[in-house]
CSV table of C-alpha atoms in Angstrom, one decimal:
chain,number,residue,atom,x,y,z
A,1,MET,CA,41.2,99.7,-105.4
A,2,VAL,CA,43.9,101.4,-106.8
A,3,ALA,CA,46.6,99.3,-105.5
A,4,ALA,CA,45.0,96.9,-108.1
A,5,LEU,CA,45.0,98.9,-110.2
A,6,ILE,CA,48.6,99.1,-109.3
A,7,ARG,CA,49.7,95.6,-110.6
A,8,ARG,CA,47.7,94.9,-113.0
A,9,THR,CA,49.2,98.6,-115.1
A,10,PRO,CA,52.6,98.5,-113.0
A,11,GLY,CA,55.4,100.0,-116.0
A,12,THR,CA,52.6,102.7,-116.9
A,13,LEU,CA,52.2,104.0,-113.4
A,14,ALA,CA,55.7,103.4,-112.2
A,15,SER,CA,56.9,105.0,-115.3
A,16,ALA,CA,54.3,107.9,-114.4
A,17,VAL,CA,55.2,107.9,-110.5
A,18,ARG,CA,60.2,108.6,-112.2
A,19,LEU,CA,58.8,111.9,-114.5
A,20,HIS,CA,56.8,113.6,-112.4
A,21,ARG,CA,58.7,113.3,-110.0
A,22,ALA,CA,61.9,114.3,-111.8
A,23,ALA,CA,59.6,116.9,-113.5
A,24,ALA,CA,58.7,118.1,-109.4
A,25,ALA,CA,61.9,118.3,-109.0
A,26,ALA,CA,61.5,121.9,-110.5
A,27,PRO,CA,60.3,125.3,-108.4
A,28,ALA,CA,56.2,125.1,-108.7
A,29,ARG,CA,54.4,128.2,-110.8
A,30,PHE,CA,54.6,131.1,-108.5
A,31,LEU,CA,51.2,132.7,-107.3
A,32,SER,CA,49.7,136.0,-109.4
A,33,THR,CA,46.8,138.7,-107.9
A,34,HIS,CA,45.7,139.0,-111.4
A,35,VAL,CA,45.2,134.9,-111.6
A,36,THR,CA,43.0,135.4,-108.2
A,37,ASN,CA,40.9,137.9,-109.1
A,38,ALA,CA,39.8,138.1,-112.5
A,39,ALA,CA,37.0,135.5,-111.7
A,40,CYS,CA,36.1,138.2,-108.4
A,41,GLU,CA,33.6,140.8,-108.3
A,42,ASP,CA,35.8,144.0,-106.5
A,43,ASN,CA,32.9,143.5,-103.4
A,44,GLU,CA,33.8,139.9,-102.6
A,45,PRO,CA,35.5,139.0,-99.4
A,46,GLY,CA,39.2,138.3,-99.5
A,47,PHE,CA,40.8,134.2,-100.1
A,48,LEU,CA,40.8,135.4,-95.2
A,49,GLY,CA,37.2,137.0,-95.2
A,50,SER,CA,36.0,134.3,-97.3
A,51,VAL,CA,37.4,131.2,-94.6
A,52,GLU,CA,36.0,133.3,-92.1
A,53,HIS,CA,32.4,134.2,-94.1
A,54,PHE,CA,32.3,130.0,-94.1
A,55,TYR,CA,33.3,129.0,-90.7
A,56,ASP,CA,30.8,131.6,-89.0
A,57,ARG,CA,28.3,130.3,-90.9
A,58,ALA,CA,28.4,126.6,-89.8
A,59,ALA,CA,29.6,128.6,-86.2
A,60,ASP,CA,26.0,129.7,-86.0
A,61,ILE,CA,24.7,126.3,-86.6
A,62,SER,CA,27.0,124.3,-84.5
A,63,GLY,CA,25.3,124.0,-81.8
A,64,VAL,CA,28.4,124.5,-79.9
A,65,SER,CA,29.2,128.1,-77.2
A,66,SER,CA,29.6,131.1,-78.2
A,67,LYS,CA,33.1,130.9,-76.4
A,68,SER,CA,35.2,128.5,-77.5
A,69,LEU,CA,34.0,129.6,-81.3
A,70,THR,CA,35.4,133.1,-80.6
A,71,GLY,CA,38.7,131.1,-79.2
A,72,ILE,CA,38.5,128.3,-82.5
A,73,LYS,CA,38.1,131.3,-84.9
A,74,ALA,CA,41.1,133.2,-83.7
A,75,VAL,CA,45.5,132.6,-84.7
A,76,ASP,CA,46.9,132.0,-81.9
A,77,SER,CA,50.1,132.5,-83.0
A,78,VAL,CA,52.0,134.5,-86.1
A,79,LEU,CA,56.0,134.5,-87.0
A,80,SER,CA,56.9,137.5,-89.0
A,81,VAL,CA,61.0,138.3,-90.1
A,82,LYS,CA,63.2,139.7,-91.9
A,83,PHE,CA,66.5,138.3,-92.9
A,84,PRO,CA,69.8,138.9,-95.3
A,85,VAL,CA,70.8,136.5,-97.5
A,86,GLU,CA,73.8,136.8,-99.7
A,87,ILE,CA,73.0,136.5,-103.2
A,88,ASP,CA,76.6,137.0,-104.8
A,89,PRO,CA,79.7,138.4,-102.8
A,90,GLU,CA,78.5,141.7,-103.3
A,91,THR,CA,74.8,141.7,-103.2
A,92,HIS,CA,72.7,141.0,-100.2
A,93,VAL,CA,68.9,141.0,-100.2
A,94,ILE,CA,66.5,141.3,-98.3
A,95,ILE,CA,63.9,138.2,-97.0
A,96,GLU,CA,60.5,138.2,-96.1
A,97,GLY,CA,58.8,135.1,-94.3
A,98,TYR,CA,55.6,134.2,-92.0
A,99,ARG,CA,54.2,131.6,-89.8
A,100,ALA,CA,51.3,131.2,-88.6
A,101,GLN,CA,50.3,128.7,-86.0
A,102,HIS,CA,45.9,129.2,-86.1
A,103,SER,CA,44.8,126.4,-83.5
A,104,ARG,CA,47.1,124.8,-80.2
A,105,HIS,CA,44.3,123.0,-79.2
A,106,ARG,CA,46.8,120.0,-80.5
A,107,LEU,CA,49.9,119.3,-81.1
A,108,PRO,CA,51.8,120.3,-83.2
A,109,THR,CA,50.6,122.0,-85.6
A,110,LYS,CA,50.6,121.0,-89.6
A,111,GLY,CA,50.9,122.4,-91.5
A,112,GLY,CA,53.3,124.1,-95.3
A,113,ILE,CA,55.4,126.1,-96.1
A,114,ARG,CA,54.9,128.2,-100.1
A,115,PHE,CA,57.6,130.0,-101.9
A,116,SER,CA,55.8,132.9,-103.5
A,117,ASP,CA,56.0,136.9,-103.9
A,118,GLU,CA,52.6,137.0,-103.9
A,119,VAL,CA,52.8,135.4,-100.0
A,120,ASP,CA,51.7,138.0,-97.2
A,121,LEU,CA,49.8,137.9,-93.7
A,122,GLN,CA,46.2,137.6,-94.3
A,123,GLU,CA,46.7,134.6,-96.3
A,124,VAL,CA,49.2,132.8,-94.1
A,125,GLU,CA,46.3,133.3,-91.8
A,126,ALA,CA,43.6,132.7,-94.4
A,127,LEU,CA,46.0,128.7,-95.1
A,128,ALA,CA,46.1,127.9,-90.9
A,129,SER,CA,43.3,128.8,-90.5
A,130,LEU,CA,42.2,126.0,-93.3
A,131,MET,CA,44.4,123.3,-91.9
A,132,THR,CA,42.6,123.7,-88.4
A,133,TYR,CA,39.2,122.0,-90.4
A,134,LYS,CA,40.8,120.4,-92.7
A,135,CYS,CA,42.5,118.5,-89.9
A,136,ALA,CA,39.5,117.7,-87.8
A,137,VAL,CA,37.1,116.5,-90.7
A,138,VAL,CA,40.1,113.6,-91.5
A,139,ASP,CA,40.1,113.0,-87.2
A,140,VAL,CA,44.0,113.6,-87.8
A,141,PRO,CA,45.7,115.1,-84.9
A,142,PHE,CA,47.2,117.8,-84.9
A,143,GLY,CA,46.7,121.9,-85.0
A,144,GLY,CA,46.7,123.8,-87.8
A,145,ALA,CA,49.6,126.6,-89.1
A,146,LYS,CA,50.7,127.6,-92.9
A,147,GLY,CA,53.9,129.5,-93.4
A,148,GLY,CA,55.3,132.0,-96.5
A,149,VAL,CA,58.3,133.0,-98.0
A,150,LYS,CA,58.2,136.2,-100.4
A,151,ILE,CA,59.8,135.2,-102.9
A,152,ASN,CA,59.7,133.9,-106.6
A,153,PRO,CA,61.8,130.7,-106.4
A,154,LYS,CA,61.9,130.9,-110.4
A,155,LYS,CA,63.8,134.6,-110.2
A,156,PHE,CA,66.7,132.2,-107.6
A,157,THR,CA,69.4,129.6,-108.0
A,158,PRO,CA,69.3,126.3,-106.3
A,159,ALA,CA,72.3,127.4,-104.4
A,160,GLN,CA,70.0,130.5,-103.4
A,161,LEU,CA,67.1,128.6,-102.9
A,162,GLU,CA,69.1,126.2,-100.0
A,163,ARG,CA,71.1,129.2,-98.2
A,164,ILE,CA,67.3,130.7,-97.9
A,165,THR,CA,65.3,128.2,-96.8
A,166,ARG,CA,68.4,127.3,-94.5
A,167,ARG,CA,68.6,130.3,-92.9
A,168,PHE,CA,64.1,130.9,-93.2
A,169,THR,CA,64.7,127.1,-90.8
A,170,LEU,CA,67.4,129.2,-88.4
A,171,GLU,CA,64.6,131.9,-87.6
A,172,LEU,CA,62.2,128.7,-86.9
A,173,CYS,CA,64.3,127.1,-85.2
A,174,GLN,CA,65.2,130.0,-82.7
A,175,LYS,CA,61.3,131.2,-82.0
A,176,ASN,CA,60.4,128.0,-81.2
A,177,PHE,CA,58.2,127.4,-84.2
A,178,ILE,CA,59.1,124.1,-85.7
A,179,GLY,CA,60.0,121.1,-84.2
A,180,PRO,CA,58.7,117.0,-84.6
A,181,GLY,CA,56.1,117.7,-80.9
A,182,ILE,CA,55.8,121.1,-81.8
A,183,ASP,CA,55.1,122.8,-85.9
A,184,VAL,CA,54.8,120.0,-88.5
A,185,PRO,CA,55.7,122.0,-92.2
A,186,ALA,CA,55.1,120.2,-95.6
A,187,PRO,CA,55.2,121.0,-99.3
A,188,ASP,CA,53.3,123.9,-100.8
A,189,VAL,CA,53.3,125.8,-103.8
A,190,GLY,CA,56.8,127.0,-105.3
A,191,THR,CA,58.3,123.8,-102.6
A,192,GLY,CA,58.9,120.5,-102.7
A,193,PRO,CA,60.6,117.4,-101.6
A,194,ARG,CA,64.0,119.3,-102.1
A,195,GLU,CA,63.2,122.2,-99.7
A,196,MET,CA,61.9,119.6,-97.0
A,197,SER,CA,65.4,118.2,-96.9
A,198,TRP,CA,67.0,121.3,-96.1
A,199,ILE,CA,65.1,122.3,-93.5
A,200,MET,CA,64.9,118.9,-92.0
A,201,ASP,CA,69.3,118.8,-92.5
A,202,THR,CA,68.9,122.7,-90.8
A,203,TYR,CA,66.4,121.5,-88.0
A,204,ARG,CA,69.0,118.4,-87.0
A,205,GLN,CA,72.0,120.2,-87.1
A,206,PHE,CA,70.8,122.8,-84.7
A,207,ASN,CA,68.8,119.7,-82.0
A,208,PRO,CA,71.3,116.6,-83.1
A,209,GLN,CA,70.5,115.2,-79.6
A,210,ASP,CA,67.3,114.8,-81.0
A,211,VAL,CA,66.4,111.5,-82.3
A,212,ASN,CA,62.8,112.7,-83.6
A,213,ALA,CA,64.7,115.3,-85.6
A,214,ALA,CA,63.0,113.6,-89.4
A,215,GLY,CA,59.5,114.1,-87.9
A,216,CYS,CA,59.9,118.0,-87.7
A,217,VAL,CA,58.7,118.2,-91.4
A,218,THR,CA,56.8,115.4,-94.4
A,219,GLY,CA,57.4,115.6,-97.6
A,220,LYS,CA,60.5,114.4,-97.5
A,221,PRO,CA,62.8,112.3,-100.0
A,222,ILE,CA,62.4,107.9,-99.8
A,223,SER,CA,65.9,108.6,-98.4
A,224,GLN,CA,65.1,111.6,-96.3
A,225,GLY,CA,62.7,109.4,-93.9
A,226,GLY,CA,59.8,110.0,-96.4
A,227,VAL,CA,56.6,108.5,-96.9
A,228,ARG,CA,55.9,106.0,-99.9
A,229,GLY,CA,52.6,107.6,-101.3
A,230,ARG,CA,52.5,110.3,-99.9
A,231,ASN,CA,53.8,112.3,-103.6
A,232,GLU,CA,50.2,111.0,-104.6
A,233,ALA,CA,48.5,111.5,-102.0
A,234,THR,CA,46.8,114.7,-102.2
A,235,GLY,CA,45.4,113.6,-106.3
A,236,LEU,CA,44.2,110.1,-105.1
A,237,GLY,CA,42.4,112.2,-101.9
A,238,VAL,CA,40.8,113.6,-104.8
A,239,TYR,CA,39.8,110.8,-106.3
A,240,TYR,CA,37.9,108.7,-102.5
A,241,GLY,CA,36.7,111.8,-102.1
A,242,VAL,CA,34.0,112.1,-105.8
A,243,ARG,CA,33.6,108.8,-106.0
A,244,GLU,CA,32.5,108.8,-102.1
A,245,PHE,CA,29.6,111.5,-103.3
A,246,LEU,CA,28.7,109.4,-106.1
A,247,GLN,CA,27.7,106.9,-103.9
A,248,PHE,CA,24.9,108.4,-102.2
A,249,PRO,CA,22.0,108.5,-103.5
A,250,GLU,CA,20.9,112.1,-103.1
A,251,VAL,CA,24.1,113.7,-105.1
A,252,GLN,CA,23.2,111.3,-108.1
A,253,LYS,CA,19.7,112.8,-107.3
A,254,MET,CA,21.1,116.1,-107.2
A,255,THR,CA,22.6,115.6,-110.6
A,256,GLY,CA,21.2,112.8,-112.6
A,257,LEU,CA,24.5,110.7,-112.3
A,258,ASP,CA,25.7,107.5,-111.8
A,259,GLY,CA,27.6,106.0,-108.5
A,260,GLU,CA,30.3,105.2,-111.1
A,261,ILE,CA,34.3,106.8,-111.9
A,262,ALA,CA,34.2,104.6,-115.5
A,263,GLY,CA,32.5,107.7,-118.4
A,264,LYS,CA,31.9,110.8,-116.5
A,265,THR,CA,33.2,113.3,-118.6
A,266,VAL,CA,35.9,115.6,-115.8
A,267,ILE,CA,37.9,119.1,-116.2
A,268,VAL,CA,40.9,119.3,-113.7
A,269,GLN,CA,41.9,123.1,-114.1
A,270,GLY,CA,45.9,122.7,-113.0
A,271,PHE,CA,48.3,120.4,-113.3
A,272,GLY,CA,50.4,120.7,-110.9
A,273,ASN,CA,51.3,117.4,-108.1
A,274,VAL,CA,48.2,117.4,-107.5
A,275,GLY,CA,45.7,118.3,-110.9
A,276,TYR,CA,48.1,115.4,-112.2
A,277,TRP,CA,47.9,112.8,-110.5
A,278,ALA,CA,43.0,113.9,-110.1
A,279,ALA,CA,43.2,113.8,-112.9
A,280,LYS,CA,45.5,109.9,-113.4
A,281,PHE,CA,43.2,108.6,-111.0
A,282,PHE,CA,40.3,109.7,-112.6
A,283,GLU,CA,41.6,108.0,-116.5
A,284,ASN,CA,42.9,104.5,-114.5
A,285,ASN,CA,39.4,104.5,-113.6
A,286,GLY,CA,37.5,104.7,-116.4
A,287,ALA,CA,37.4,108.7,-116.6
A,288,LYS,CA,37.4,110.5,-119.9
A,289,ILE,CA,39.1,113.6,-118.3
A,290,ILE,CA,38.2,116.7,-121.5
A,291,GLY,CA,40.3,119.0,-120.8
A,292,ILE,CA,43.5,120.7,-118.8
A,293,GLY,CA,43.7,124.6,-117.9
A,294,GLU,CA,46.8,125.8,-116.4
A,295,HIS,CA,48.1,129.8,-115.8
A,296,ASP,CA,49.0,130.7,-119.1
A,297,VAL,CA,47.4,128.0,-122.5
A,298,SER,CA,44.0,125.1,-121.8
A,299,ALA,CA,43.4,122.2,-123.7
A,300,TYR,CA,40.8,121.0,-124.2
A,301,ASP,CA,39.3,117.3,-126.4
A,302,PRO,CA,35.4,116.0,-125.9
A,303,ASN,CA,37.3,112.7,-127.5
A,304,GLY,CA,39.2,112.4,-124.8
A,305,LEU,CA,42.8,113.9,-123.4
A,306,ASP,CA,45.8,110.9,-122.8
A,307,ILE,CA,47.3,111.9,-119.4
A,308,GLU,CA,50.4,110.5,-119.3
A,309,ALA,CA,51.0,111.5,-123.0
A,310,ILE,CA,49.9,116.3,-122.4
A,311,PHE,CA,52.1,115.7,-118.8
A,312,LYS,CA,55.6,114.0,-120.7
A,313,HIS,CA,54.3,117.3,-123.8
A,314,ARG,CA,54.4,119.9,-120.8
A,315,ALA,CA,57.5,118.5,-119.6
A,316,GLU,CA,60.0,118.8,-122.9
A,317,LYS,CA,58.0,122.1,-124.8
A,318,GLY,CA,56.6,124.1,-121.0
A,319,THR,CA,53.3,124.4,-122.2
A,320,PHE,CA,49.7,122.2,-123.3
A,321,ARG,CA,50.2,124.2,-127.0
A,322,GLY,CA,50.7,121.7,-130.4
A,323,PHE,CA,49.3,118.4,-128.3
A,324,GLY,CA,48.0,117.0,-130.6
A,325,ASN,CA,44.5,118.0,-131.8
A,326,ALA,CA,43.6,120.3,-128.0
A,327,GLU,CA,42.3,123.2,-128.6
A,328,MET,CA,43.6,125.5,-127.4
A,329,LEU,CA,41.8,128.2,-125.2
A,330,GLU,CA,44.2,131.7,-125.1
A,331,ASP,CA,41.8,132.7,-121.8
A,332,PRO,CA,43.2,129.7,-119.1
A,333,ILE,CA,40.5,130.2,-116.6
A,334,LYS,CA,37.2,130.1,-119.9
A,335,ILE,CA,38.2,126.3,-119.4
A,336,MET,CA,36.1,125.8,-116.2
A,337,GLU,CA,32.8,126.8,-118.5
A,338,ARG,CA,33.0,123.5,-120.8
A,339,GLU,CA,30.5,120.6,-120.5
A,340,CYS,CA,31.0,118.1,-117.8
A,341,ASP,CA,30.2,115.9,-115.5
A,342,ILE,CA,33.0,116.4,-112.5
A,343,LEU,CA,35.4,120.0,-112.2
A,344,ILE,CA,38.3,120.4,-110.5
A,345,PRO,CA,40.5,123.2,-109.6
A,346,ALA,CA,43.2,122.3,-108.7
A,347,ALA,CA,45.4,125.2,-109.0
A,348,LEU,CA,44.9,128.5,-106.8
A,349,GLU,CA,41.9,130.0,-104.7
A,350,ARG,CA,38.8,133.0,-106.0
A,351,GLN,CA,39.1,130.7,-109.5
A,352,ILE,CA,35.4,130.6,-109.2
A,353,GLY,CA,33.7,134.1,-108.3
A,354,LEU,CA,30.6,136.1,-110.0
A,355,LYS,CA,32.1,137.2,-113.0
A,356,ASN,CA,32.6,133.4,-113.9
A,357,VAL,CA,30.1,131.3,-112.1
A,358,LYS,CA,26.5,132.0,-114.0
A,359,ASN,CA,28.9,129.6,-116.6
A,360,ILE,CA,29.7,127.2,-114.7
A,361,LYS,CA,28.0,123.3,-116.5
A,362,ALA,CA,29.6,121.1,-114.3
A,363,LYS,CA,26.8,119.1,-111.8
A,364,ILE,CA,30.2,118.7,-109.2
A,365,ILE,CA,32.4,120.7,-108.3
A,366,GLY,CA,35.6,119.1,-106.4
A,367,GLU,CA,37.4,121.3,-104.8
A,368,ALA,CA,41.2,120.1,-105.2
A,369,ALA,CA,43.2,123.5,-103.8
A,370,ASN,CA,42.9,125.8,-101.3
A,371,GLY,CA,39.7,128.1,-101.4
A,372,PRO,CA,39.2,128.0,-105.5
A,373,ILE,CA,34.9,129.1,-105.4
A,374,THR,CA,34.3,132.9,-102.9
A,375,PRO,CA,30.7,132.7,-100.6
A,376,ALA,CA,28.7,134.2,-103.5
A,377,ALA,CA,29.8,132.0,-105.5
A,378,HIS,CA,29.0,128.7,-103.5
A,379,ASP,CA,25.6,130.6,-103.1
A,380,TYR,CA,24.7,130.4,-106.0
A,381,LEU,CA,26.2,127.1,-107.1
A,382,VAL,CA,23.8,125.6,-104.3
A,383,ALA,CA,21.5,127.0,-105.4
A,384,GLN,CA,21.1,125.9,-108.8
A,385,GLY,CA,21.5,121.9,-107.6
A,386,LYS,CA,25.2,121.6,-108.1
A,387,VAL,CA,27.5,119.3,-105.8
A,388,VAL,CA,30.4,121.4,-104.4
A,389,ILE,CA,33.1,119.5,-102.6
A,390,PRO,CA,34.7,121.4,-99.6
A,391,ASP,CA,38.3,122.0,-99.7
A,392,LEU,CA,39.3,121.2,-96.7
A,393,LEU,CA,37.5,117.6,-97.2
A,394,LEU,CA,38.1,117.2,-100.9
A,395,ASN,CA,41.7,117.9,-100.3
A,396,ALA,CA,43.0,116.4,-96.5
A,397,GLY,CA,44.8,113.4,-98.6
A,398,GLY,CA,48.3,115.3,-98.1
A,399,VAL,CA,47.8,115.8,-95.0
A,400,THR,CA,46.7,112.1,-94.4
A,401,VAL,CA,49.2,111.2,-96.1
A,402,SER,CA,51.3,113.5,-94.2
A,403,TYR,CA,50.2,112.2,-90.7
A,404,PHE,CA,51.4,108.7,-92.0
A,405,GLU,CA,55.1,109.7,-92.4
A,406,TRP,CA,55.5,111.4,-89.1
A,407,LEU,CA,54.2,108.4,-87.3
A,408,LYS,CA,57.1,106.7,-89.8
A,409,ASN,CA,59.4,108.9,-88.1
A,410,LEU,CA,58.2,109.0,-84.8
A,411,SER,CA,58.5,104.3,-84.8
A,412,HIS,CA,61.7,104.8,-86.7
A,413,VAL,CA,60.6,101.3,-89.5
A,414,ARG,CA,59.2,101.4,-92.5
A,415,PHE,CA,55.1,100.5,-92.4
A,416,GLY,CA,54.7,96.6,-93.5
A,417,ARG,CA,58.5,96.1,-92.5
A,418,MET,CA,57.6,93.5,-89.6
A,419,SER,CA,54.5,92.2,-91.0
A,420,ARG,CA,54.8,92.1,-94.3
A,421,LYS,CA,56.9,88.3,-94.4
A,422,TRP,CA,54.8,86.8,-91.5
A,423,GLU,CA,51.9,87.9,-93.2
A,424,GLU,CA,52.7,86.0,-96.2
A,425,ALA,CA,53.5,83.0,-94.6
A,426,GLY,CA,49.8,83.0,-93.3
A,427,LYS,CA,48.4,83.1,-96.7
A,428,SER,CA,50.8,80.7,-97.7
A,429,LYS,CA,49.3,78.2,-95.7
A,430,LEU,CA,45.2,79.4,-95.6
A,431,LEU,CA,46.8,78.5,-99.9
A,432,THR,CA,47.7,75.2,-99.0
A,433,LEU,CA,44.6,74.3,-97.9
A,434,VAL,CA,42.7,75.9,-100.2
A,435,GLU,CA,44.3,74.1,-102.6
A,436,GLN,CA,44.5,70.7,-101.2
A,437,ASN,CA,40.3,71.3,-100.8
A,438,ALA,CA,39.7,72.1,-103.9
A,439,GLY,CA,42.1,70.0,-105.6
A,440,ARG,CA,43.9,72.2,-108.2
A,441,GLN,CA,46.9,73.3,-107.3
A,442,LEU,CA,47.7,77.6,-108.1
A,443,THR,CA,50.9,78.5,-111.1
A,444,PRO,CA,53.5,80.1,-109.0
A,445,GLN,CA,52.1,84.1,-110.6
A,446,GLU,CA,48.8,84.0,-109.2
A,447,ARG,CA,50.2,82.2,-105.5
A,448,ARG,CA,51.9,85.6,-105.7
A,449,ALA,CA,49.1,87.4,-105.8
A,450,VAL,CA,47.2,85.8,-104.0
A,451,ILE,CA,49.6,86.1,-100.8
A,452,HIS,CA,50.8,89.3,-101.2
A,453,GLY,CA,51.8,90.9,-97.9
A,454,ALA,CA,51.3,94.7,-98.9
A,455,GLU,CA,54.0,97.2,-98.6
A,456,GLU,CA,54.5,101.0,-97.6
A,457,HIS,CA,52.5,102.4,-100.2
A,458,GLU,CA,49.4,99.9,-100.6
A,459,LEU,CA,49.0,100.5,-96.3
A,460,VAL,CA,49.3,104.3,-97.2
A,461,TYR,CA,46.8,104.0,-100.0
A,462,SER,CA,44.5,101.7,-97.4
A,463,GLY,CA,44.6,104.3,-95.0
A,464,LEU,CA,44.4,107.7,-96.5
A,465,GLU,CA,41.1,105.0,-99.1
A,466,ASP,CA,39.6,104.5,-95.1
A,467,THR,CA,39.6,108.0,-93.6
A,468,MET,CA,38.4,109.7,-96.6
A,469,ILE,CA,35.4,107.5,-97.0
A,470,GLY,CA,35.4,107.8,-93.1
A,471,ALA,CA,35.1,111.8,-93.7
A,472,CYS,CA,33.3,112.0,-96.5
A,473,GLU,CA,30.3,109.0,-94.3
A,474,GLU,CA,30.1,111.7,-91.4
A,475,THR,CA,29.6,114.8,-94.0
A,476,ARG,CA,27.5,113.6,-95.5
A,477,ALA,CA,25.0,113.3,-92.4
A,478,THR,CA,25.8,116.3,-90.8
A,479,ALA,CA,24.5,118.1,-93.8
A,480,ALA,CA,20.9,115.8,-94.3
A,481,LEU,CA,21.4,116.4,-90.9
A,482,LYS,CA,21.6,119.9,-90.5
A,483,LYS,CA,19.4,120.6,-93.6
A,484,THR,CA,22.5,122.5,-95.0
A,485,ASP,CA,25.4,122.4,-98.0
A,486,PHE,CA,28.0,120.4,-97.7
A,487,ARG,CA,31.0,122.7,-96.9
A,488,THR,CA,28.7,124.3,-94.3
A,489,ALA,CA,28.2,120.5,-92.4
A,490,ALA,CA,32.1,119.5,-93.5
A,491,LEU,CA,33.0,123.0,-91.1
A,492,VAL,CA,30.0,121.8,-88.0
A,493,ASN,CA,32.1,118.6,-88.0
A,494,ALA,CA,35.3,120.6,-87.6
A,495,ILE,CA,33.9,123.2,-85.0
A,496,GLN,CA,32.5,120.5,-83.0
A,497,LYS,CA,35.2,118.3,-82.6
A,498,ILE,CA,38.2,120.9,-82.0
A,499,ALA,CA,35.5,122.1,-79.4
A,500,THR,CA,35.1,119.4,-78.1
A,501,VAL,CA,39.1,118.7,-77.2
A,502,THR,CA,39.4,121.9,-76.0
A,503,GLU,CA,36.3,121.6,-74.3
A,504,GLN,CA,37.2,118.4,-73.0
A,505,SER,CA,40.6,119.6,-71.2
A,506,GLY,CA,40.3,122.3,-70.3
A,507,LYS,CA,42.2,126.0,-69.7
A,508,MET,CA,45.1,126.2,-67.4
A,509,PHE,CA,45.5,130.3,-67.6
A,510,ILE,CA,41.8,131.6,-68.2
């Protein structure tokens, strides 16, 4: 469907890709303690506490032995490092970094590296745990990991960031916390393809004999071994997931919505890589994006916002302010309280808590961010009959396509390179037979459209769509079987899959 959409609107989407990649070259905005606490009461758990709370709830009904459950919950390994970096000839600063490997039931472990002055060990462990469950939900054969460097990337020049990134990578190399068969990082908040290139190059310098060195990290530029389609993967996965849930009869009954994306009103909180692409795919498939939230201000227009136009406006002005006739909300988190069919929190954790959950009017809440809803807020939404599509399912598009990139790096060949022309030749012969029997020849344009062989990004989209469809159906089936909500069902599936691997493989040194 998306490949067809791209062929129908080549100029618009191609320009969107180029513009967004240019904007993404700058470091992403960093986390804020105020932003992640504003919606929550003091007695609500932090990020790690929320992940563990949801885990415990699913574990209770998983049918997995308590011995296995204890092992699955624990974080396997944590690396904490401090190192000096020269900022200028007269100044050195001490940089603090972390890498957590939550589960090595499958190798390599997988998870992003974020640059933020709010990074701490608890946050890294929580995100690593989520990555383990996320990979299991979508059947990606990785364990979960996460990393972070405690800096505000906006306060450093590109040259300084390169030194910090390479030095942190050196620490990972020395402690055996990186490698295509050990631990494979990816971009996260404050990092992107540029940082992944630095990481890969540093690893390669210290491992010149490793022919698979490009597979030590994903999210790289195409020129460095990246895969086409990775940039938009998480946002596209969000679209696929919401689309699938809308087609479930029980969801239609709960929400009163029909099964089509077209005509639905959508609010997206967060307009980074994930939020932008999610909004773009919803818009291109007929939805109306009526609100977009950012860290400084939110834009609202009940008649719909033009995603490409507002993206260009923010790229030029640095803010949504002054965009068309849109209403500006100076308290940006309030955008989530506006009426809509689908709400997509795509920013940070703990954005919906006890302080604002009763004001949420959306019928479907799709968690594009990690941990945007606290446990108490989640329970309230479910009790009100709202559909919550959990983060460990909905935003798994990024790690799914990272898996494809890793496979590409290990195979040393671009997807479609060996089969595309063979596929086109077979289609051409079949089409010739059809033309002969039909008594009509297709125009050259029609013929090219029919025999077109899949290119790399189309194969990536196809693999992602198939993965999301399967994971959504599994989650739905478990929710019905266990008579529980979709988040708990997704976690039950993850726990059972991880337990199966650990129990069937045995434990060498128990």
